[in-house]
XYZ file of C-alpha atoms in Angstrom:
670
model
C 161.288 125.951 13.061
C 160.552 125.527 9.318
C 162.793 123.165 7.364
C 161.165 123.798 3.998
C 163.980 126.169 2.974
C 166.627 123.554 3.711
C 164.757 120.908 1.741
C 164.411 123.396 -1.079
C 168.214 123.697 -0.998
C 168.387 119.907 -1.460
C 166.102 120.093 -4.447
C 168.048 122.951 -6.057
C 171.415 121.301 -5.448
C 170.160 118.028 -6.920
C 168.803 119.865 -9.958
C 172.037 121.776 -10.544
C 174.045 118.632 -9.944
C 172.356 116.486 -12.559
C 171.429 119.168 -15.056
C 175.179 119.887 -15.223
C 175.806 116.260 -16.151
C 173.574 116.513 -19.183
C 175.606 119.316 -20.760
C 178.274 118.201 -23.198
C 181.730 119.667 -22.785
C 184.088 120.285 -25.623
C 187.226 120.577 -23.485
C 188.781 117.814 -21.323
C 189.968 120.501 -18.902
C 186.402 121.783 -18.522
C 185.138 118.223 -17.999
C 187.730 117.664 -15.265
C 186.829 120.961 -13.599
C 183.135 120.127 -13.699
C 183.882 116.671 -12.283
C 185.811 118.160 -9.358
C 183.030 120.711 -8.858
C 180.470 117.924 -8.858
C 182.391 116.061 -6.132
C 182.391 119.186 -3.982
C 178.652 119.659 -4.566
C 177.946 116.042 -3.606
C 180.039 116.367 -0.473
C 178.262 119.562 0.538
C 174.930 117.939 -0.198
C 175.654 114.937 2.061
C 176.876 117.164 4.882
C 173.825 119.397 4.676
C 171.496 116.427 4.539
C 173.153 114.867 7.604
C 172.851 118.138 9.505
C 169.181 118.558 8.679
C 168.442 114.948 9.633
C 169.951 115.511 13.078
C 167.882 118.648 13.529
C 164.738 116.775 12.543
C 165.340 113.999 15.050
C 165.969 116.546 17.791
C 162.626 118.161 16.918
C 160.564 115.007 17.494
C 159.403 116.269 20.879
C 157.756 119.328 19.314
C 154.496 118.387 17.491
C 154.304 121.849 15.920
C 157.446 121.275 13.838
C 156.895 121.597 10.100
C 159.161 119.135 8.323
C 158.328 120.349 4.846
C 155.684 122.254 2.888
C 155.207 122.644 -0.860
C 152.802 122.209 -3.760
C 152.179 118.579 -4.766
C 150.115 116.920 -7.449
C 147.506 114.652 -5.832
C 144.698 112.498 -7.130
C 142.396 109.759 -5.877
C 142.329 106.360 -7.536
C 139.866 107.442 -10.235
C 140.269 111.209 -10.102
C 142.276 113.714 -12.103
C 145.446 115.323 -10.794
C 144.993 118.346 -8.523
C 147.689 120.718 -7.329
C 147.391 121.232 -3.560
C 149.477 122.780 -0.790
C 150.858 120.070 1.539
C 152.381 120.573 4.971
C 154.269 117.591 6.409
C 154.557 117.337 10.202
C 155.663 114.448 12.450
C 153.003 111.763 11.978
C 150.570 113.820 9.845
C 150.224 115.368 6.390
C 147.952 118.442 6.151
C 146.424 119.338 2.772
C 145.100 122.789 1.818
C 143.762 124.448 -1.319
C 146.078 127.459 -0.928
C 149.259 128.417 0.883
C 147.380 130.729 3.230
C 145.774 127.686 4.929
C 142.329 129.232 4.635
C 140.784 126.312 2.753
C 141.461 123.009 4.500
C 141.030 119.860 2.404
C 141.972 117.059 4.781
C 144.519 115.388 7.048
C 146.330 112.101 6.523
C 147.328 110.264 9.711
C 150.531 108.516 8.676
C 150.136 105.814 11.337
C 146.832 104.841 9.655
C 148.312 104.455 6.179
C 150.613 102.267 4.204
C 153.054 104.159 1.965
C 154.016 102.500 -1.300
C 156.596 103.976 -3.717
C 155.904 103.335 -7.383
C 158.718 104.453 -9.746
C 157.697 105.672 -13.172
C 159.058 104.280 -16.427
C 161.585 107.099 -16.585
C 164.885 105.986 -15.127
C 167.495 108.043 -13.345
C 167.741 110.320 -10.339
C 165.363 113.188 -9.643
C 164.275 115.372 -11.464
C 164.362 112.925 -14.411
C 162.827 110.116 -12.370
C 159.245 110.712 -11.300
C 157.923 108.874 -8.265
C 154.290 108.284 -7.374
C 153.373 107.596 -3.738
C 150.263 105.628 -2.828
C 148.678 106.185 0.598
C 146.550 103.079 1.228
C 144.355 103.816 4.234
C 144.176 101.038 6.803
C 141.142 102.696 8.327
C 138.864 105.580 7.386
C 140.624 108.687 8.609
C 137.968 111.126 7.401
C 136.472 112.052 4.052
C 135.190 115.499 3.162
C 136.554 115.759 -0.375
C 136.119 113.368 -3.292
C 139.757 112.167 -3.666
C 139.502 110.543 -0.205
C 136.470 108.461 -1.106
C 138.566 105.674 -2.633
C 140.679 105.383 0.532
C 143.954 105.837 -1.306
C 145.782 108.858 -2.696
C 148.427 109.188 -5.391
C 151.219 111.769 -5.028
C 154.013 112.942 -7.314
C 156.636 114.377 -4.973
C 160.286 115.327 -5.290
C 163.146 113.223 -3.971
C 163.412 115.452 -0.909
C 159.808 114.563 -0.047
C 160.779 110.900 0.030
C 163.380 111.558 2.721
C 160.965 113.800 4.591
C 158.216 111.160 4.559
C 160.614 108.539 5.916
C 161.340 110.835 8.838
C 157.662 111.661 9.352
C 156.810 107.941 9.462
C 159.559 107.421 12.053
C 158.116 110.319 14.034
C 154.685 108.694 13.842
C 155.927 105.392 15.263
C 157.877 107.077 18.035
C 155.146 109.477 19.081
C 152.584 106.702 19.244
C 154.858 104.486 21.312
C 155.565 107.340 23.719
C 151.848 107.985 24.048
C 151.307 104.351 24.995
C 154.015 104.455 27.631
C 152.529 107.674 29.014
C 155.827 109.603 28.932
C 155.810 113.130 27.594
C 159.330 114.060 28.605
C 162.670 113.428 26.980
C 162.889 110.593 24.466
C 165.782 109.095 26.366
C 163.424 108.299 29.269
C 162.209 105.324 27.250
C 164.947 102.849 26.470
C 162.836 101.321 23.722
C 162.227 104.715 22.123
C 165.926 105.536 22.285
C 166.732 102.202 20.697
C 164.364 102.810 17.778
C 165.673 106.337 17.420
C 169.220 105.032 17.143
C 168.152 102.448 14.602
C 166.422 105.041 12.469
C 169.395 107.388 12.749
C 171.750 104.611 11.748
C 169.526 103.628 8.859
C 169.427 107.219 7.664
C 173.230 107.556 7.914
C 173.670 104.427 5.807
C 171.128 105.716 3.354
C 173.006 109.002 2.977
C 176.382 107.275 2.565
C 174.968 105.283 -0.331
C 173.488 108.397 -1.881
C 176.046 109.902 -4.208
C 178.145 107.301 -6.012
C 176.128 106.650 -9.161
C 172.663 106.425 -10.608
C 172.751 102.678 -9.977
C 173.530 103.099 -6.295
C 170.705 105.652 -6.095
C 168.270 103.117 -7.519
C 169.457 100.508 -4.991
C 169.027 103.031 -2.215
C 165.497 103.669 -3.464
C 164.751 99.939 -3.376
C 166.043 99.712 0.196
C 163.963 102.732 1.085
C 160.935 101.134 -0.549
C 161.410 97.953 1.478
C 161.842 99.940 4.683
C 158.720 101.946 3.881
C 156.712 98.784 3.273
C 158.063 97.306 6.473
C 157.033 100.397 8.393
C 153.701 100.185 6.632
C 153.262 96.669 7.996
C 153.951 97.860 11.518
C 151.658 100.823 11.078
C 148.914 98.550 9.827
C 149.255 96.541 13.036
C 149.098 99.751 15.053
C 145.965 100.730 13.138
C 144.494 97.316 13.965
C 145.282 97.919 17.630
C 143.534 101.282 17.450
C 140.434 99.616 16.066
C 140.766 96.910 18.719
C 140.626 99.639 21.337
C 137.439 100.980 19.731
C 135.859 97.520 19.818
C 136.839 97.062 23.453
C 134.958 100.238 24.306
C 131.799 98.555 23.005
C 132.525 95.091 24.452
C 132.200 93.825 28.005
C 134.816 95.317 30.320
C 136.731 92.552 32.092
C 139.155 93.089 34.973
C 141.660 90.712 36.494
C 140.291 88.651 39.385
C 141.503 90.092 42.674
C 141.627 86.908 44.766
C 141.692 83.196 44.039
C 141.442 80.351 46.555
C 143.231 77.065 45.897
C 143.160 74.217 48.399
C 146.128 72.210 49.598
C 147.399 69.061 47.946
C 146.326 65.683 49.310
C 143.785 64.361 51.798
C 144.142 67.238 54.281
C 142.251 69.642 52.043
C 139.377 67.183 51.476
C 138.481 66.521 55.104
C 135.775 68.517 56.895
C 135.660 68.960 60.687
C 132.078 69.724 61.746
C 131.300 71.766 64.848
C 128.766 70.519 67.425
C 126.260 73.188 66.331
C 126.488 72.142 62.707
C 126.250 68.446 63.602
C 122.784 69.181 64.943
C 121.813 70.734 61.601
C 123.088 67.656 59.761
C 121.042 65.286 61.981
C 117.939 67.385 61.371
C 118.564 67.159 57.642
C 119.270 63.410 57.665
C 115.924 62.685 59.324
C 114.237 63.909 56.132
C 116.267 61.650 53.824
C 115.952 58.075 52.653
C 118.667 55.965 50.952
C 118.656 56.460 47.173
C 116.822 59.788 47.455
C 117.673 62.609 45.001
C 118.994 65.630 46.910
C 118.345 68.217 44.171
C 115.181 69.419 45.954
C 116.686 69.384 49.439
C 117.708 72.714 50.986
C 121.252 72.273 52.306
C 122.725 74.204 55.255
C 124.954 77.127 54.294
C 128.001 76.001 56.314
C 128.777 73.336 53.690
C 128.470 75.785 50.797
C 131.405 77.053 48.791
C 130.761 80.793 48.302
C 130.343 80.690 44.520
C 127.891 79.343 41.987
C 128.171 75.982 40.221
C 128.403 77.945 36.940
C 131.535 79.608 38.327
C 132.983 76.277 39.475
C 132.667 74.789 35.986
C 135.124 77.419 34.769
C 137.950 75.817 36.794
C 138.890 73.796 33.717
C 140.150 76.795 31.735
C 142.899 78.291 33.883
C 145.236 76.213 31.704
C 143.423 76.724 28.396
C 146.803 77.493 26.819
C 147.369 73.715 26.832
C 144.543 73.466 24.295
C 146.204 76.175 22.219
C 149.275 73.935 22.114
C 147.216 70.813 21.409
C 145.828 72.313 18.195
C 149.395 72.713 16.897
C 150.439 69.094 17.503
C 150.894 67.149 14.278
C 149.946 63.589 15.301
C 146.542 62.508 16.702
C 148.297 60.746 19.594
C 150.188 63.902 20.632
C 146.989 65.941 20.412
C 145.214 63.433 22.633
C 148.050 63.565 25.184
C 147.813 67.334 25.303
C 144.008 67.225 25.644
C 144.386 64.791 28.544
C 146.963 67.069 30.159
C 144.497 69.958 29.915
C 141.680 67.784 31.312
C 143.726 66.918 34.402
C 144.502 70.603 34.994
C 140.891 71.306 35.984
C 140.737 69.332 39.223
C 143.380 70.616 41.632
C 141.666 73.998 42.160
C 139.331 73.275 45.069
C 138.427 74.816 48.421
C 139.561 73.347 51.700
C 137.168 70.836 53.215
C 133.850 69.470 52.037
C 132.187 72.301 50.163
C 129.409 72.452 47.617
C 128.783 75.436 45.289
C 125.415 77.180 45.085
C 122.683 75.562 43.025
C 122.236 78.149 40.222
C 118.957 80.028 39.919
C 116.997 79.458 36.704
C 118.227 81.998 34.143
C 121.431 82.707 36.092
C 124.436 83.516 33.921
C 128.187 83.590 34.478
C 130.882 84.922 32.120
C 134.624 85.399 32.315
C 137.716 85.072 30.140
C 141.444 84.280 30.218
C 144.118 86.175 28.324
C 146.835 84.152 26.549
C 150.097 86.132 26.565
C 151.894 83.665 24.291
C 149.378 83.851 21.440
C 147.840 87.269 22.153
C 144.398 85.663 22.222
C 141.547 85.242 24.694
C 139.449 82.282 25.867
C 135.844 83.303 26.599
C 133.548 81.348 28.941
C 129.750 81.689 28.993
C 127.423 79.581 31.191
C 123.688 79.734 31.868
C 121.298 77.756 34.064
C 118.809 76.544 31.468
C 116.688 74.314 33.716
C 115.972 74.120 37.442
C 114.026 70.853 37.769
C 116.059 68.968 36.731
C 119.038 71.316 37.295
C 120.904 71.702 33.985
C 123.845 74.046 33.403
C 124.873 74.804 29.797
C 128.251 76.278 28.859
C 130.199 77.482 25.840
C 133.917 78.303 25.569
C 135.583 79.854 22.553
C 139.048 80.919 21.425
C 138.803 81.205 17.650
C 142.261 82.698 17.205
C 143.908 79.666 18.846
C 141.497 77.324 17.079
C 139.251 75.653 19.659
C 135.787 75.846 21.216
C 133.928 73.740 23.793
C 130.209 73.294 24.323
C 128.115 71.110 26.567
C 125.666 70.815 29.424
C 125.707 69.174 32.846
C 122.767 67.668 34.720
C 123.722 67.694 38.413
C 122.194 64.853 40.415
C 122.831 63.880 44.037
C 122.152 60.511 45.668
C 122.057 59.743 49.405
C 123.292 56.308 50.562
C 123.148 56.543 54.356
C 126.716 57.298 55.455
C 127.693 58.775 52.063
C 126.304 60.714 49.150
C 127.405 61.246 45.548
C 127.112 64.278 43.299
C 126.827 62.944 39.747
C 127.590 65.196 36.810
C 125.578 63.665 33.980
C 126.501 65.167 30.633
C 129.308 65.656 28.173
C 131.508 68.354 26.748
C 132.371 68.607 23.061
C 135.838 69.990 22.330
C 136.253 71.079 18.701
C 139.563 71.901 16.997
C 138.442 74.363 14.346
C 141.289 74.041 11.842
C 141.286 70.229 11.985
C 137.521 69.630 12.258
C 138.176 67.188 15.118
C 135.678 66.746 17.933
C 136.564 65.236 21.315
C 133.653 64.039 23.465
C 134.481 64.253 27.183
C 132.665 62.967 30.278
C 133.055 63.864 33.976
C 133.744 61.941 37.228
C 131.389 62.125 40.200
C 132.090 63.622 43.611
C 131.708 61.247 46.547
C 131.289 62.349 50.167
C 131.550 59.772 52.933
C 131.602 59.791 56.737
C 128.330 61.700 57.151
C 126.930 59.622 60.059
C 130.179 58.247 61.469
C 133.866 58.566 60.693
C 135.578 61.554 59.077
C 133.723 63.526 56.396
C 135.835 63.262 53.232
C 135.273 64.328 49.634
C 136.768 62.354 46.714
C 136.383 61.972 42.970
C 135.353 58.627 41.518
C 134.166 56.846 38.389
C 135.369 56.216 34.851
C 135.588 58.962 32.250
C 136.306 58.895 28.533
C 137.804 61.274 25.963
C 137.012 60.103 22.452
C 137.725 61.473 18.963
C 135.722 59.679 16.294
C 137.683 61.172 13.378
C 141.114 59.961 14.535
C 139.836 56.891 16.435
C 141.921 58.070 19.379
C 140.428 57.125 22.737
C 141.312 57.729 26.397
C 139.795 55.885 29.338
C 140.581 57.121 32.844
C 139.410 55.829 36.232
C 139.228 58.016 39.337
C 139.702 55.646 42.271
C 138.104 56.055 45.676
C 140.280 55.408 48.705
C 139.837 51.793 49.883
C 138.577 51.113 53.404
C 142.026 50.052 54.652
C 143.997 52.314 52.342
C 146.666 54.805 53.354
C 147.135 58.448 52.357
C 149.027 57.362 49.218
C 145.771 55.818 47.942
C 143.982 59.180 47.897
C 143.137 60.851 44.558
C 144.565 58.019 42.482
C 143.875 57.642 38.769
C 144.814 55.097 36.122
C 143.983 54.672 32.482
C 145.193 54.179 28.926
C 145.340 55.877 25.536
C 144.640 53.881 22.427
C 144.020 54.318 18.712
C 141.509 51.781 17.509
C 142.331 48.597 19.394
C 146.028 49.390 19.857
C 147.018 50.595 23.331
C 149.679 53.282 22.898
C 150.269 54.317 26.504
C 149.160 53.817 30.089
C 148.510 56.544 32.644
C 148.730 56.428 36.442
C 149.339 58.746 39.369
C 147.450 61.273 41.487
C 145.309 63.947 39.831
C 146.257 66.566 42.449
C 150.029 65.956 42.118
C 151.965 63.835 39.590
C 150.584 61.757 36.744
C 152.950 59.577 34.700
C 152.504 58.332 31.146
C 154.296 55.166 29.965
C 154.731 54.404 26.268
C 153.575 50.865 25.574
C 156.104 50.045 22.840
C 159.279 51.601 24.244
C 158.505 51.533 27.966
C 159.630 55.157 28.175
C 158.009 57.112 30.992
C 157.292 60.837 31.201
C 155.503 63.166 33.592
C 152.209 63.939 31.860
C 150.962 66.261 34.589
C 152.359 67.710 37.792
C 150.142 70.084 39.775
C 153.092 71.527 41.672
C 154.072 75.122 42.437
C 155.586 75.660 38.960
C 152.338 74.723 37.220
C 150.306 76.839 39.601
C 152.441 79.849 38.795
C 151.727 79.309 35.099
C 147.961 79.586 35.565
C 146.322 82.077 33.244
C 144.833 85.093 34.986
C 141.050 85.014 34.949
C 139.266 88.196 33.909
C 135.822 88.858 35.407
C 133.125 91.513 35.210
C 132.947 93.911 38.131
C 129.876 93.335 40.302
C 128.442 96.813 39.750
C 128.598 96.273 35.974
C 126.927 92.846 36.011
C 123.335 92.155 35.063
C 120.878 91.337 37.853
C 120.995 87.587 37.163
C 124.757 87.198 36.851
C 126.134 84.820 39.448
C 128.355 87.053 41.556
C 125.816 89.877 41.770
C 122.897 87.497 42.316
C 124.565 85.692 45.252
C 126.586 88.614 46.631
C 124.661 88.927 49.923
C 124.871 85.182 50.617
C 128.565 85.189 49.768
C 129.267 88.166 52.026
C 127.474 86.473 54.940
C 129.419 83.220 54.443
C 132.706 85.125 54.282
C 131.710 86.896 57.525
C 130.899 83.440 59.005
C 127.355 84.589 59.762
C 125.437 81.396 58.970
C 122.073 82.755 60.104
C 122.274 85.760 57.772
C 123.547 83.536 54.942
C 120.561 81.221 55.407
C 118.148 84.165 55.343
C 119.664 85.642 52.193
C 119.645 82.239 50.505
C 115.977 81.761 51.455
C 115.096 85.112 49.836
C 116.600 84.010 46.512
C 115.000 80.572 46.595
C 111.573 81.986 47.510
C 111.786 84.505 44.657
C 112.529 81.624 42.299
C 109.521 79.654 43.577
C 107.288 82.688 43.130
C 108.522 83.187 39.569
C 107.813 79.504 38.825
C 104.248 79.862 40.163
C 103.646 82.908 37.984
C 105.056 81.162 34.921
C 102.827 78.147 35.607
C 102.947 75.753 32.639
C 104.753 78.126 30.291
C 108.224 76.739 29.363
C 111.325 78.685 30.310
C 113.145 80.248 27.353
C 116.905 80.593 28.049
C 118.657 83.700 26.803
C 121.848 82.165 25.374
C 121.131 78.473 24.777
C 118.571 76.435 22.892
C 117.507 72.781 23.270
C 117.890 70.294 20.419
C 115.286 67.587 20.918
C 116.925 65.317 18.313
C 120.251 65.093 20.169
C 118.753 65.853 23.609
C 121.492 68.469 24.093
C 121.701 72.194 24.738
C 123.511 74.359 22.182
C 124.817 77.910 22.314
C 122.689 80.262 20.208
C 125.612 82.208 18.728
C 128.383 79.715 17.882
C 131.135 80.631 15.435
C 133.213 77.591 14.542
C 134.839 78.913 11.371
C 138.659 78.732 11.486
C 140.389 82.010 12.244
C 141.393 83.926 9.102
C 144.130 86.472 9.981
C 143.454 88.335 6.735
C 139.801 88.853 7.617
C 139.530 88.575 11.428
C 140.684 91.375 13.696
C 139.765 90.248 17.230
C 137.245 88.262 19.249
C 135.168 89.881 21.990
C 132.071 89.339 24.123
C 129.009 91.541 24.659
C 125.867 90.611 26.644
C 126.850 86.947 26.619
C 127.366 86.878 22.843
C 130.894 85.941 21.746
C 131.610 87.523 18.387
C 134.443 88.446 16.044
C 135.292 91.881 14.704
C 136.330 91.627 11.062
C 138.676 93.931 9.206
C 137.335 96.390 6.693
C 138.100 95.936 3.000
C 140.946 98.447 2.959
C 142.438 96.836 6.091
C 142.395 93.461 4.343
C 144.035 95.050 1.316
C 146.783 96.481 3.504
C 147.258 93.125 5.208
C 147.602 91.503 1.786
C 150.213 94.084 0.788
C 152.268 93.429 3.914
C 151.966 89.641 3.468
C 153.111 89.882 -0.142
C 156.028 92.062 0.884
C 157.014 89.582 3.620
C 156.859 86.735 1.090
C 159.042 88.660 -1.334
C 161.549 89.365 1.426
C 161.630 85.683 2.352
C 162.280 84.684 -1.265
C 164.917 87.399 -1.582
C 166.758 86.256 1.554
C 166.544 82.628 0.442
C 168.046 83.539 -2.928
C 170.876 85.511 -1.362
């Protein structure tokens, strides 16, 4: 089906229509006759245009449809005009040297361009009014001929080409959307496609109704068409960005949603361990080797008390609610930002296994990476951790979400102390939370884990100690105490916390409750109380989905792959096999240390700063997110990086932003 003849009819009718107006008539009767004839011509024109539009929309399913073909004058930004044969199809514009299609020049993908109409100085309706079209490429489509080198083309088409291009752009949007939904059948199978189709049809009907009243109404219709074209251009630019995002994702690490996640129960029941008679014998054998105050970092622990994941993995528990940090960045007052940071901090504790479990001590050089997708902001929080030292055991980590405006870095030195009937796992270190757009840094410390009832009583695991969250820039400070259950305490005394938020010396609010259930905040001045945190079913359903790397695609020293045999044995409840597999890993680490001798270990992703005595990520990017320049953030081989837009993409983004600003001013004025 070739519609070029019908569009040619439009062009001829328009020419006859307005050439007739230029002729002067000497007789009033002849003027009246020509006026009536002109009305009939306009009516026929509108009817024919409406009929062709319906045929074009019905032809969207057929990619071989030719909407229009004709000679057009084309030039690049700095080139002379060239007359070329152009064939317009849904979503594409083919350019040839001749009509026989034996000399192909190039192809313009309409969904990769922004179409801008630039009227000439000559006023009036076509053919008096000449229109130049600018195709600004949002990405490099291809370039085999010099006019494409500047990444924009200038066209001088007829009025009928304007209508045809509007339809072709609509076809481009629809065909791409259908390709994403994976439906090749009837357009009506997609409700969203049908909705857009109806909108475009309605828009076209309105455009045709406004077509024939006067030259002024034609100019207004052109302005509306120009706005609609720019609006479509904005959407197409976004689609082009998504295409490039897909290309980047092919190069980046492939993450998949975590298949299973274990979360313990609320309260004391999930923190109590019942030890079998066989395992009690292993504990007594272990205790004979210990002395009060001894560091347990060099002691080999039995596998039945191990949680089947690495400590690097466990440190990621704090980011299942990273969207709270995305919200904190947007808060206007320092006090509200601190409240939101505290809310996020509390969200990292309720995910725990049942009973008294300890994660694996990471192997030197071990790495763990994962990420969380943020549906609300269309962003991603990336987590990278590496074991940078074994004696003493130090784990370094880096978290980044540039689009939402935050990153976190830090390191943890894990130390364990034995006290006879109890032991404590102390996490010595700090995390630095940075809000990129505000240049605010929050320094955060961690509580310790306390296990009691080893020799007598019930084995129970609790959190204890005082922690602080401090922002030097705003002078906002939070102090929180994790309270151990007293000797004669009841179940309501388990997992208690209390604390306060202050700015300078002024206490603004107090905090109290249970970190695994409800935490209340009370305003000091007004006495008003609110629920700061509630780790109930609603909150658990709002957890972000963690994305991980499949085991077969991990490097040899990534946590899940490194410990997979130990984990499988623990899950099968085969403690003997788990112990053997664990011994193999530990012996390989000892052998590597003997071969390395006195040579220092050089971590892959982190470096040590002797001045601050802290570990820092080698590839940090703390610049605020620039939507005009930044396209997306991704991770590859442990390196978190940002893909930036090309120059012509930034130009297109600027065009769409300017158009949006003009529309906002226009609506405000009206």
